[in-house]
mmCIF file of N, CA and C in Angstrom:
data_model
loop_
_atom_site.group_PDB
_atom_site.id
_atom_site.type_symbol
_atom_site.label_atom_id
_atom_site.label_comp_id
_atom_site.label_asym_id
_atom_site.label_seq_id
_atom_site.Cartn_x
_atom_site.Cartn_y
_atom_site.Cartn_z
ATOM 1 N N MET A 9 17.821 6.716 -19.140
ATOM 2 C CA MET A 9 16.772 6.214 -18.289
ATOM 3 C C MET A 9 17.502 4.716 -18.013
ATOM 4 N N PRO A 10 17.665 4.424 -16.267
ATOM 5 C CA PRO A 10 17.940 3.396 -15.950
ATOM 6 C C PRO A 10 16.782 2.225 -15.679
ATOM 7 N N ALA A 11 16.890 0.574 -16.071
ATOM 8 C CA ALA A 11 16.605 -0.060 -16.198
ATOM 9 C C ALA A 11 15.681 -0.350 -15.082
ATOM 10 N N PRO A 12 14.612 -0.946 -15.068
ATOM 11 C CA PRO A 12 13.250 -0.482 -13.845
ATOM 12 C C PRO A 12 13.832 -2.267 -12.893
ATOM 13 N N ARG A 13 13.637 -1.929 -11.166
ATOM 14 C CA ARG A 13 14.460 -2.199 -10.896
ATOM 15 C C ARG A 13 13.590 -3.740 -10.290
ATOM 16 N N THR A 14 13.862 -5.510 -10.252
ATOM 17 C CA THR A 14 13.119 -5.599 -10.099
ATOM 18 C C THR A 14 12.341 -6.125 -8.779
ATOM 19 N N PRO A 15 11.099 -5.912 -8.288
ATOM 20 C CA PRO A 15 10.521 -6.059 -7.140
ATOM 21 C C PRO A 15 11.127 -6.775 -6.218
ATOM 22 N N ARG A 16 11.703 -6.918 -4.983
ATOM 23 C CA ARG A 16 11.642 -8.325 -4.344
ATOM 24 C C ARG A 16 10.524 -9.472 -3.930
ATOM 25 N N ARG A 17 10.707 -10.148 -4.164
ATOM 26 C CA ARG A 17 9.420 -10.899 -3.187
ATOM 27 C C ARG A 17 8.969 -11.483 -2.495
ATOM 28 N N VAL A 18 8.304 -11.404 -1.339
ATOM 29 C CA VAL A 18 8.293 -11.937 -0.269
ATOM 30 C C VAL A 18 7.281 -12.514 -0.268
ATOM 31 N N ALA A 19 7.593 -13.784 0.538
ATOM 32 C CA ALA A 19 6.798 -15.084 1.359
ATOM 33 C C ALA A 19 6.305 -15.355 2.586
ATOM 34 N N SER A 20 4.772 -15.452 2.397
ATOM 35 C CA SER A 20 5.401 -15.792 4.473
ATOM 36 C C SER A 20 3.883 -15.994 4.618
ATOM 37 N N VAL A 21 3.806 -17.290 5.868
ATOM 38 C CA VAL A 21 2.891 -17.967 6.401
ATOM 39 C C VAL A 21 2.232 -17.619 7.650
ATOM 40 N N ILE A 22 0.948 -18.199 7.937
ATOM 41 C CA ILE A 22 0.585 -18.925 9.356
ATOM 42 C C ILE A 22 -0.860 -19.495 9.449
ATOM 43 N N ARG A 23 -1.181 -19.744 10.290
ATOM 44 C CA ARG A 23 -2.287 -20.870 10.663
ATOM 45 C C ARG A 23 -3.883 -19.410 10.008
ATOM 46 N N LEU A 24 -4.379 -20.357 10.058
ATOM 47 C CA LEU A 24 -5.772 -20.128 10.305
ATOM 48 C C LEU A 24 -6.481 -20.735 11.453
ATOM 49 N N ARG A 25 -6.645 -20.575 12.633
ATOM 50 C CA ARG A 25 -7.592 -20.947 13.644
ATOM 51 C C ARG A 25 -8.708 -20.804 12.027
ATOM 52 N N PRO A 26 -9.152 -22.929 12.871
ATOM 53 C CA PRO A 26 -10.377 -23.649 11.539
ATOM 54 C C PRO A 26 -11.529 -22.543 11.573
ATOM 55 N N GLU A 27 -12.218 -22.750 13.166
ATOM 56 C CA GLU A 27 -13.088 -22.066 14.033
ATOM 57 C C GLU A 27 -13.245 -20.441 13.465
ATOM 58 N N HIS A 28 -12.404 -19.701 12.660
ATOM 59 C CA HIS A 28 -12.620 -18.384 12.044
ATOM 60 C C HIS A 28 -12.655 -17.678 10.656
ATOM 61 N N ALA A 29 -12.375 -19.579 9.461
ATOM 62 C CA ALA A 29 -12.470 -19.294 8.099
ATOM 63 C C ALA A 29 -13.451 -18.443 8.025
ATOM 64 N N GLU A 30 -14.378 -18.701 8.023
ATOM 65 C CA GLU A 30 -15.644 -18.013 7.609
ATOM 66 C C GLU A 30 -15.356 -16.563 7.664
ATOM 67 N N LYS A 31 -15.136 -16.118 9.223
ATOM 68 C CA LYS A 31 -14.985 -14.755 9.074
ATOM 69 C C LYS A 31 -13.676 -14.173 8.184
ATOM 70 N N TYR A 32 -12.835 -14.911 8.802
ATOM 71 C CA TYR A 32 -11.629 -14.336 7.001
ATOM 72 C C TYR A 32 -11.922 -13.974 6.327
ATOM 73 N N ARG A 33 -12.529 -15.139 5.572
ATOM 74 C CA ARG A 33 -13.083 -14.837 4.316
ATOM 75 C C ARG A 33 -13.323 -13.644 4.001
ATOM 76 N N GLU A 34 -14.534 -13.495 4.982
ATOM 77 C CA GLU A 34 -15.298 -12.001 4.850
ATOM 78 C C GLU A 34 -14.751 -11.095 5.144
ATOM 79 N N LEU A 35 -14.255 -10.955 5.938
ATOM 80 C CA LEU A 35 -13.218 -9.420 6.548
ATOM 81 C C LEU A 35 -12.085 -9.267 4.920
ATOM 82 N N HIS A 36 -11.872 -9.867 4.550
ATOM 83 C CA HIS A 36 -10.978 -9.917 3.602
ATOM 84 C C HIS A 36 -11.997 -9.838 1.979
ATOM 85 N N ARG A 37 -12.785 -9.185 2.354
ATOM 86 C CA ARG A 37 -13.533 -9.044 1.274
ATOM 87 C C ARG A 37 -13.483 -7.481 0.883
ATOM 88 N N ALA A 38 -14.092 -7.387 2.245
ATOM 89 C CA ALA A 38 -13.834 -5.411 2.470
ATOM 90 C C ALA A 38 -12.596 -5.184 3.383
ATOM 91 N N VAL A 39 -11.457 -4.718 2.285
ATOM 92 C CA VAL A 39 -10.276 -4.295 3.535
ATOM 93 C C VAL A 39 -10.838 -3.067 3.199
ATOM 94 N N PRO A 40 -9.658 -1.766 4.508
ATOM 95 C CA PRO A 40 -10.522 -1.007 5.465
ATOM 96 C C PRO A 40 -9.227 0.059 4.171
ATOM 97 N N ARG A 41 -9.648 1.091 3.370
ATOM 98 C CA ARG A 41 -8.887 1.258 3.180
ATOM 99 C C ARG A 41 -7.654 2.350 3.257
ATOM 100 N N PRO A 42 -7.580 2.158 4.705
ATOM 101 C CA PRO A 42 -6.431 2.623 4.875
ATOM 102 C C PRO A 42 -5.381 1.660 5.495
ATOM 103 N N VAL A 43 -5.981 0.778 5.181
ATOM 104 C CA VAL A 43 -5.050 -0.556 5.676
ATOM 105 C C VAL A 43 -4.478 -1.015 4.431
ATOM 106 N N LEU A 44 -5.220 -0.911 3.448
ATOM 107 C CA LEU A 44 -4.775 -0.905 1.446
ATOM 108 C C LEU A 44 -3.924 0.886 1.567
ATOM 109 N N ASP A 45 -4.008 1.961 1.821
ATOM 110 C CA ASP A 45 -2.744 2.774 1.537
ATOM 111 C C ASP A 45 -1.720 2.533 3.082
ATOM 112 N N ALA A 46 -1.954 1.895 3.743
ATOM 113 C CA ALA A 46 -0.431 2.071 4.345
ATOM 114 C C ALA A 46 0.693 1.029 3.432
ATOM 115 N N LEU A 47 0.017 -0.166 2.772
ATOM 116 C CA LEU A 47 0.678 -1.336 2.088
ATOM 117 C C LEU A 47 1.253 -0.433 0.587
ATOM 118 N N SER A 48 0.268 0.236 0.014
ATOM 119 C CA SER A 48 0.712 0.688 -0.882
ATOM 120 C C SER A 48 2.165 2.164 -0.392
ATOM 121 N N ARG A 49 1.722 2.610 0.792
ATOM 122 C CA ARG A 49 3.125 3.741 1.288
ATOM 123 C C ARG A 49 4.047 2.839 1.246
ATOM 124 N N ALA A 50 4.175 1.666 1.731
ATOM 125 C CA ALA A 50 5.432 0.364 2.184
ATOM 126 C C ALA A 50 5.764 0.157 0.911
ATOM 127 N N HIS A 51 5.607 1.143 0.152
ATOM 128 C CA HIS A 51 5.798 0.177 -1.894
ATOM 129 C C HIS A 51 5.260 -1.302 -1.553
ATOM 130 N N VAL A 52 4.280 -1.754 -1.185
ATOM 131 C CA VAL A 52 3.852 -3.333 -1.212
ATOM 132 C C VAL A 52 2.823 -3.170 -2.528
ATOM 133 N N THR A 53 3.030 -3.937 -3.312
ATOM 134 C CA THR A 53 2.132 -4.271 -5.059
ATOM 135 C C THR A 53 2.150 -5.271 -4.422
ATOM 136 N N ASN A 54 1.271 -5.798 -5.747
ATOM 137 C CA ASN A 54 0.424 -7.392 -5.803
ATOM 138 C C ASN A 54 0.460 -8.299 -4.729
ATOM 139 N N TYR A 55 0.084 -7.958 -4.068
ATOM 140 C CA TYR A 55 -0.049 -8.737 -2.541
ATOM 141 C C TYR A 55 -1.794 -9.803 -2.739
ATOM 142 N N SER A 56 -1.530 -11.036 -2.337
ATOM 143 C CA SER A 56 -2.064 -11.711 -2.127
ATOM 144 C C SER A 56 -2.178 -13.127 -0.984
ATOM 145 N N ILE A 57 -2.880 -13.150 -0.546
ATOM 146 C CA ILE A 57 -3.436 -14.042 0.321
ATOM 147 C C ILE A 57 -3.581 -15.988 -0.288
ATOM 148 N N PHE A 58 -3.482 -16.722 -0.351
ATOM 149 C CA PHE A 58 -3.612 -17.389 -0.203
ATOM 150 C C PHE A 58 -3.895 -19.153 1.300
ATOM 151 N N LEU A 59 -5.377 -19.867 0.274
ATOM 152 C CA LEU A 59 -5.879 -20.187 1.948
ATOM 153 C C LEU A 59 -5.386 -21.917 1.699
ATOM 154 N N ARG A 60 -5.212 -23.003 2.065
ATOM 155 C CA ARG A 60 -4.796 -24.311 2.093
ATOM 156 C C ARG A 60 -4.376 -24.631 3.289
ATOM 157 N N ASP A 61 -5.707 -25.964 3.513
ATOM 158 C CA ASP A 61 -5.764 -26.547 4.728
ATOM 159 C C ASP A 61 -4.796 -26.116 5.508
ATOM 160 N N HIS A 62 -5.584 -24.765 5.999
ATOM 161 C CA HIS A 62 -5.536 -24.073 7.025
ATOM 162 C C HIS A 62 -4.537 -23.755 7.546
ATOM 163 N N THR A 63 -3.626 -23.010 6.537
ATOM 164 C CA THR A 63 -2.250 -22.415 6.335
ATOM 165 C C THR A 63 -3.014 -21.291 5.553
ATOM 166 N N LEU A 64 -2.267 -19.681 5.784
ATOM 167 C CA LEU A 64 -2.091 -19.178 4.941
ATOM 168 C C LEU A 64 -0.692 -18.286 4.032
ATOM 169 N N PHE A 65 -1.009 -18.103 3.007
ATOM 170 C CA PHE A 65 -0.172 -18.264 2.816
ATOM 171 C C PHE A 65 0.139 -17.012 1.503
ATOM 172 N N ALA A 66 0.659 -15.578 1.964
ATOM 173 C CA ALA A 66 0.634 -14.383 1.668
ATOM 174 C C ALA A 66 2.309 -13.867 0.722
ATOM 175 N N TYR A 67 1.848 -13.415 -0.340
ATOM 176 C CA TYR A 67 2.621 -12.750 -1.500
ATOM 177 C C TYR A 67 2.868 -11.178 -1.617
ATOM 178 N N PHE A 68 3.552 -10.938 -1.823
ATOM 179 C CA PHE A 68 3.664 -9.220 -2.120
ATOM 180 C C PHE A 68 4.758 -9.349 -2.585
ATOM 181 N N GLU A 69 5.114 -8.273 -3.402
ATOM 182 C CA GLU A 69 6.349 -7.888 -3.935
ATOM 183 C C GLU A 69 6.705 -6.652 -3.606
ATOM 184 N N TYR A 70 7.813 -6.357 -3.013
ATOM 185 C CA TYR A 70 8.303 -4.660 -2.979
ATOM 186 C C TYR A 70 9.133 -4.055 -3.587
ATOM 187 N N THR A 71 8.493 -2.588 -3.842
ATOM 188 C CA THR A 71 8.892 -1.837 -5.485
ATOM 189 C C THR A 71 9.896 -0.681 -4.233
ATOM 190 N N GLY A 72 10.512 -0.651 -3.157
ATOM 191 C CA GLY A 72 10.549 0.337 -2.745
ATOM 192 C C GLY A 72 12.364 0.136 -2.391
ATOM 193 N N ASP A 73 12.757 1.093 -1.768
ATOM 194 C CA ASP A 73 14.562 1.014 -1.601
ATOM 195 C C ASP A 73 15.527 0.595 -0.901
ATOM 196 N N ASP A 74 14.362 0.774 0.692
ATOM 197 C CA ASP A 74 14.860 -0.114 2.524
ATOM 198 C C ASP A 74 13.816 -0.770 2.650
ATOM 199 N N TYR A 75 13.611 -1.859 2.727
ATOM 200 C CA TYR A 75 12.390 -3.035 2.709
ATOM 201 C C TYR A 75 12.432 -2.222 4.622
ATOM 202 N N GLU A 76 13.652 -2.948 5.200
ATOM 203 C CA GLU A 76 13.256 -2.700 6.278
ATOM 204 C C GLU A 76 12.640 -1.397 6.612
ATOM 205 N N ALA A 77 13.204 0.135 6.904
ATOM 206 C CA ALA A 77 12.903 1.137 7.184
ATOM 207 C C ALA A 77 10.821 1.201 6.375
ATOM 208 N N ASP A 78 10.921 0.899 5.271
ATOM 209 C CA ASP A 78 9.083 0.832 4.762
ATOM 210 C C ASP A 78 8.257 0.013 5.350
ATOM 211 N N MET A 79 9.376 -1.300 5.857
ATOM 212 C CA MET A 79 8.082 -1.824 7.218
ATOM 213 C C MET A 79 8.537 -1.495 8.207
ATOM 214 N N ALA A 80 9.196 -1.180 8.306
ATOM 215 C CA ALA A 80 9.194 -0.420 9.886
ATOM 216 C C ALA A 80 7.907 0.623 9.991
ATOM 217 N N ASP A 81 8.303 1.522 8.967
ATOM 218 C CA ASP A 81 7.436 3.179 9.014
ATOM 219 C C ASP A 81 5.882 2.450 8.727
ATOM 220 N N MET A 82 5.316 1.227 8.184
ATOM 221 C CA MET A 82 4.434 0.244 8.329
ATOM 222 C C MET A 82 3.619 0.451 9.369
ATOM 223 N N ALA A 83 4.846 0.067 9.733
ATOM 224 C CA ALA A 83 3.802 -0.473 11.739
ATOM 225 C C ALA A 83 3.886 1.466 12.169
ATOM 226 N N ALA A 84 4.605 1.615 11.639
ATOM 227 C CA ALA A 84 4.589 2.968 12.279
ATOM 228 C C ALA A 84 3.016 4.213 11.348
ATOM 229 N N ILE A 85 2.941 3.854 10.330
ATOM 230 C CA ILE A 85 1.673 4.789 9.811
ATOM 231 C C ILE A 85 0.079 3.469 10.024
ATOM 232 N N ALA A 86 0.447 1.934 10.738
ATOM 233 C CA ALA A 86 -0.466 1.335 11.006
ATOM 234 C C ALA A 86 -0.907 1.546 12.626
ATOM 235 N N ALA A 87 -0.793 2.354 12.995
ATOM 236 C CA ALA A 87 -1.028 3.080 14.274
ATOM 237 C C ALA A 87 -2.613 3.858 13.888
ATOM 238 N N ASP A 88 -3.115 4.070 13.133
ATOM 239 C CA ASP A 88 -4.490 4.638 13.155
ATOM 240 C C ASP A 88 -5.228 4.255 13.433
ATOM 241 N N PRO A 89 -6.175 4.316 13.357
ATOM 242 C CA PRO A 89 -7.041 3.665 14.525
ATOM 243 C C PRO A 89 -7.953 2.807 13.606
ATOM 244 N N GLU A 90 -8.451 3.134 12.470
ATOM 245 C CA GLU A 90 -8.855 1.890 11.782
ATOM 246 C C GLU A 90 -8.026 0.574 11.379
ATOM 247 N N THR A 91 -6.424 0.990 11.396
ATOM 248 C CA THR A 91 -6.028 -0.631 10.585
ATOM 249 C C THR A 91 -5.541 -1.163 12.617
ATOM 250 N N GLN A 92 -5.925 -0.685 13.243
ATOM 251 C CA GLN A 92 -5.693 -0.985 14.659
ATOM 252 C C GLN A 92 -6.692 -1.601 15.045
ATOM 253 N N GLN A 93 -8.058 -1.301 14.487
ATOM 254 C CA GLN A 93 -9.236 -2.443 14.807
ATOM 255 C C GLN A 93 -9.345 -3.594 13.560
ATOM 256 N N TRP A 94 -9.048 -3.526 12.897
ATOM 257 C CA TRP A 94 -8.099 -3.956 12.062
ATOM 258 C C TRP A 94 -7.815 -5.481 11.723
ATOM 259 N N TRP A 95 -6.520 -5.041 12.927
ATOM 260 C CA TRP A 95 -6.129 -6.719 13.560
ATOM 261 C C TRP A 95 -6.331 -6.566 14.757
ATOM 262 N N THR A 96 -7.761 -6.007 15.371
ATOM 263 C CA THR A 96 -8.424 -6.102 16.229
ATOM 264 C C THR A 96 -9.096 -7.463 15.712
ATOM 265 N N LEU A 97 -9.536 -7.986 14.075
ATOM 266 C CA LEU A 97 -10.460 -8.283 14.126
ATOM 267 C C LEU A 97 -9.595 -9.891 13.285
ATOM 268 N N THR A 98 -8.925 -9.783 12.533
ATOM 269 C CA THR A 98 -7.824 -10.721 12.311
ATOM 270 C C THR A 98 -6.993 -11.533 12.808
ATOM 271 N N ASP A 99 -6.422 -10.606 14.209
ATOM 272 C CA ASP A 99 -5.351 -11.283 14.604
ATOM 273 C C ASP A 99 -5.601 -12.415 15.681
ATOM 274 N N PRO A 100 -6.593 -12.758 15.720
ATOM 275 C CA PRO A 100 -7.155 -14.161 16.593
ATOM 276 C C PRO A 100 -7.609 -14.949 15.799
ATOM 277 N N CYS A 101 -8.093 -14.728 14.556
ATOM 278 C CA CYS A 101 -8.056 -15.918 13.539
ATOM 279 C C CYS A 101 -6.768 -16.622 12.479
ATOM 280 N N GLN A 102 -5.795 -15.792 13.110
ATOM 281 C CA GLN A 102 -4.719 -15.860 12.974
ATOM 282 C C GLN A 102 -3.447 -17.122 14.197
ATOM 283 N N GLN A 103 -2.474 -18.083 13.657
ATOM 284 C CA GLN A 103 -1.981 -18.705 14.589
ATOM 285 C C GLN A 103 -0.398 -19.564 14.297
ATOM 286 N N PRO A 104 0.604 -18.102 15.181
ATOM 287 C CA PRO A 104 1.447 -18.883 14.415
ATOM 288 C C PRO A 104 2.207 -19.216 14.222
ATOM 289 N N LEU A 105 3.175 -20.148 13.300
ATOM 290 C CA LEU A 105 3.532 -21.437 13.275
ATOM 291 C C LEU A 105 4.529 -21.504 14.287
ATOM 292 N N ASP A 106 4.628 -22.610 14.977
ATOM 293 C CA ASP A 106 5.962 -23.096 15.886
ATOM 294 C C ASP A 106 7.492 -22.996 15.779
ATOM 295 N N SER A 107 7.544 -22.620 14.622
ATOM 296 C CA SER A 107 8.673 -21.761 14.066
ATOM 297 C C SER A 107 8.741 -20.144 14.290
ATOM 298 N N ALA A 108 7.539 -19.075 14.725
ATOM 299 C CA ALA A 108 7.934 -18.313 14.466
ATOM 300 C C ALA A 108 8.110 -17.846 16.065
ATOM 301 N N GLN A 109 9.826 -16.528 15.668
ATOM 302 C CA GLN A 109 10.074 -16.338 17.224
ATOM 303 C C GLN A 109 8.869 -15.722 18.190
ATOM 304 N N PRO A 110 9.772 -15.365 19.227
ATOM 305 C CA PRO A 110 8.268 -14.769 19.782
ATOM 306 C C PRO A 110 8.300 -13.504 19.981
ATOM 307 N N GLY A 111 6.721 -13.247 19.603
ATOM 308 C CA GLY A 111 5.917 -11.974 19.220
ATOM 309 C C GLY A 111 5.640 -12.107 17.180
ATOM 310 N N GLU A 112 6.562 -13.275 16.694
ATOM 311 C CA GLU A 112 5.861 -12.574 15.512
ATOM 312 C C GLU A 112 4.726 -13.183 15.167
ATOM 313 N N ARG A 113 4.634 -12.878 13.963
ATOM 314 C CA ARG A 113 2.760 -13.759 13.850
ATOM 315 C C ARG A 113 3.207 -14.409 12.619
ATOM 316 N N TRP A 114 2.836 -14.019 11.141
ATOM 317 C CA TRP A 114 3.681 -13.901 9.933
ATOM 318 C C TRP A 114 4.906 -14.446 9.949
ATOM 319 N N VAL A 115 5.815 -15.307 9.485
ATOM 320 C CA VAL A 115 6.809 -16.291 8.951
ATOM 321 C C VAL A 115 6.806 -16.216 7.486
ATOM 322 N N THR A 116 8.142 -15.110 7.068
ATOM 323 C CA THR A 116 8.639 -14.761 5.753
ATOM 324 C C THR A 116 9.403 -16.256 5.218
ATOM 325 N N GLY A 117 8.721 -17.168 4.212
ATOM 326 C CA GLY A 117 9.258 -17.782 3.697
ATOM 327 C C GLY A 117 10.402 -18.241 2.413
ATOM 328 N N GLU A 118 11.100 -18.812 2.730
ATOM 329 C CA GLU A 118 12.744 -18.952 1.793
ATOM 330 C C GLU A 118 12.220 -19.092 -0.059
ATOM 331 N N GLU A 119 12.803 -18.206 -0.686
ATOM 332 C CA GLU A 119 12.691 -18.508 -2.562
ATOM 333 C C GLU A 119 13.468 -19.793 -2.721
ATOM 334 N N LEU A 120 12.906 -20.956 -2.769
ATOM 335 C CA LEU A 120 13.654 -21.345 -3.628
ATOM 336 C C LEU A 120 13.736 -22.076 -4.914
ATOM 337 N N PHE A 121 12.496 -21.221 -5.359
ATOM 338 C CA PHE A 121 12.364 -21.599 -7.185
ATOM 339 C C PHE A 121 11.450 -20.042 -7.901
ATOM 340 N N HIS A 122 12.100 -19.451 -8.909
ATOM 341 C CA HIS A 122 10.851 -17.967 -9.468
ATOM 342 C C HIS A 122 11.037 -18.363 -10.937
ATOM 343 N N LEU A 123 10.047 -18.743 -11.709
ATOM 344 C CA LEU A 123 10.844 -18.160 -13.731
ATOM 345 C C LEU A 123 9.765 -16.828 -13.643
ATOM 346 N N ASP A 124 10.389 -16.719 -14.246
ATOM 347 C CA ASP A 124 9.293 -15.024 -15.016
ATOM 348 C C ASP A 124 8.877 -16.115 -16.215
#
C-alpha cells in the first residue's frame, strides 16, 4: 500500500475593507453549501481564514494530484449561481494587496517554515 501523500499547504492573503468587516464575518458564519462543495471537489481541505489588522490570511491543504487543473476546475465549478452570488457579496469586502497582479485577488504566500 503506498504511503499517504503529504498535502500541499497553501496560504494566501488579501485586505479586508474595514467598513465591511462585520458583513464579512456574518457571511462566513453561513457559507453556502455549493461553495463548500466546490472546494471539496477541488481537493481543498483544512481550510481556514484568519483576520488581523484588516488583513485576511487563508490557509488550506490541497490533497489532489494536479493543483493547477483542480484550481481551474474549481473556477468552472464555481460558475453555479449560488457561488457567483456568494462572490458578489464577498468580493466588495476585499481589497487585493498592492503586489497582486492585474485580476488577481488573494495572493499566495511563500512558506518559510513548517513544523509537523
